[in-house]
Amino acid sequence: MNVEELRDFCLYKKGVTEEFPFDEHTLVFKVMGKMYALIPLERKPPQCNLKCDPERAIELREEYDGQITPGYHMSKKHWNTLFLDNLSPDLIRQLVNHSYDLVVSGLTKKLKEELDALPSQ
């Protein structure tokens, strides 16, 4: 999966915005204002940081040694860095969904209601 395909997949989700809050090279995707994915655009090979359940994060790092690592410049407990060239598109989509769902589950009741009220894409 290339960066453009990943961007399209991230943006397709309900309540998602994209922005560059840190610098002009790090694309951030947020659901209802909360980060769930970061793509450093100038990194080679292409990478993505995704939020992950801590136990699952450890399992993924062991199973995909060197392809999924602790989140670069992120909380190592809650974020993973994925090297996109080395992983299947299906796995990447699954992990994007997991990250999105984790963030949505942590939203306040008010934000969840606002998200639910948004039209489906």
Coordinates of C-alpha atoms in Angstrom, one line a residue:
M1 CA 0.0 0.0 0.0
N2 CA 1.4 3.4 -0.9
V3 CA 1.0 6.6 1.0
E4 CA -1.8 7.9 -1.3
E5 CA -3.8 4.7 -0.9
L6 CA -3.3 4.9 2.9
R7 CA -4.4 8.6 2.9
D8 CA -7.6 7.8 1.0
F9 CA -8.4 4.9 3.4
C10 CA -7.8 7.1 6.5
L11 CA -10.0 9.9 5.1
Y12 CA -12.8 7.7 4.2
K13 CA -13.7 7.1 7.8
K14 CA -16.4 9.0 9.5
G15 CA -15.5 12.2 11.3
V16 CA -11.9 12.3 10.1
T17 CA -9.8 15.3 9.2
E18 CA -6.3 15.7 8.0
E19 CA -3.8 18.4 9.0
F20 CA -0.1 19.2 9.5
P21 CA 0.0 20.3 13.1
F22 CA 3.7 19.6 13.7
D23 CA 5.4 20.5 10.4
E24 CA 4.8 20.4 6.7
H25 CA 6.1 16.9 6.4
T26 CA 4.0 15.0 8.9
L27 CA 0.4 14.3 7.9
V28 CA -1.9 13.7 10.8
F29 CA -5.4 12.1 10.7
K30 CA -7.8 12.9 13.5
V31 CA -11.2 11.6 14.4
M32 CA -13.3 14.2 16.2
G33 CA -10.0 16.1 16.9
K34 CA -8.1 13.1 18.3
M35 CA -5.1 11.7 16.5
Y36 CA -5.3 8.1 15.2
A37 CA -2.7 8.1 12.4
L38 CA 0.5 9.9 11.4
I39 CA 2.3 9.7 8.1
P40 CA 5.8 11.2 7.9
L41 CA 5.7 12.0 4.2
E42 CA 9.5 12.3 3.6
R43 CA 10.4 9.0 5.3
K44 CA 12.0 6.3 3.2
P45 CA 10.8 3.6 3.3
P46 CA 7.3 4.9 3.7
Q47 CA 5.9 4.6 7.3
C48 CA 2.8 5.2 9.3
N49 CA 2.3 5.5 13.1
L50 CA -0.9 4.0 14.4
K51 CA -2.4 3.8 17.9
C52 CA -2.6 0.2 19.2
D53 CA -3.8 -1.7 22.2
P54 CA -0.6 -2.2 24.3
E55 CA -0.8 -6.0 24.4
R56 CA -1.6 -6.3 20.8
A57 CA 1.2 -3.9 20.0
I58 CA 3.7 -6.2 21.6
E59 CA 2.4 -9.2 19.7
L60 CA 2.5 -7.4 16.4
R61 CA 6.1 -6.3 17.0
E62 CA 7.1 -9.8 17.8
E63 CA 5.3 -11.3 14.8
Y64 CA 6.4 -8.6 12.3
D65 CA 9.9 -8.1 13.7
G66 CA 11.5 -5.0 12.0
Q67 CA 8.3 -4.3 10.0
I68 CA 6.3 -3.1 13.0
T69 CA 8.2 -1.3 15.7
P70 CA 7.5 0.9 18.7
G71 CA 6.0 4.2 17.6
Y72 CA 8.7 6.6 16.4
H73 CA 8.5 9.8 18.5
M74 CA 5.3 8.5 20.1
S75 CA 4.3 6.6 23.3
K76 CA 6.0 3.3 22.8
K77 CA 3.3 1.6 24.8
H78 CA 0.3 2.8 22.7
W79 CA 1.7 3.5 19.2
N80 CA 3.4 1.4 16.5
T81 CA 5.3 2.4 13.4
L82 CA 4.5 0.3 10.4
F83 CA 6.9 0.1 7.4
L84 CA 4.4 0.1 4.6
D85 CA 6.5 -1.6 1.9
N86 CA 6.8 -4.8 4.0
L87 CA 3.2 -5.3 5.1
S88 CA 0.1 -6.5 3.3
P89 CA -2.5 -3.9 2.4
D90 CA -5.1 -6.0 4.3
L91 CA -3.0 -5.9 7.5
I92 CA -2.4 -2.2 7.2
R93 CA -6.2 -1.5 6.7
Q94 CA -6.9 -3.8 9.7
L95 CA -4.5 -1.8 11.9
V96 CA -5.8 1.5 10.7
N97 CA -9.3 0.3 11.6
H98 CA -8.0 -0.8 15.0
S99 CA -6.4 2.6 15.7
Y100 CA -9.6 4.5 14.6
D101 CA -11.8 2.2 16.8
L102 CA -9.5 2.7 19.8
V103 CA -9.7 6.5 19.5
V104 CA -13.4 6.4 19.0
S105 CA -13.9 4.2 22.0
G106 CA -12.1 6.8 24.1
L107 CA -14.1 9.8 23.0
T108 CA -16.4 11.6 25.4
K109 CA -20.1 10.8 25.3
K110 CA -20.7 14.2 23.7
L111 CA -18.2 13.6 20.9
K112 CA -19.5 10.1 20.3
E113 CA -23.0 11.5 19.8
E114 CA -21.6 14.2 17.4
L115 CA -19.8 11.5 15.5
D116 CA -22.9 9.3 15.3
A117 CA -24.9 12.3 14.0
L118 CA -22.5 12.8 11.1
P119 CA -23.6 11.4 7.7
S120 CA -21.9 8.2 6.6
Q121 CA -19.3 8.6 3.8

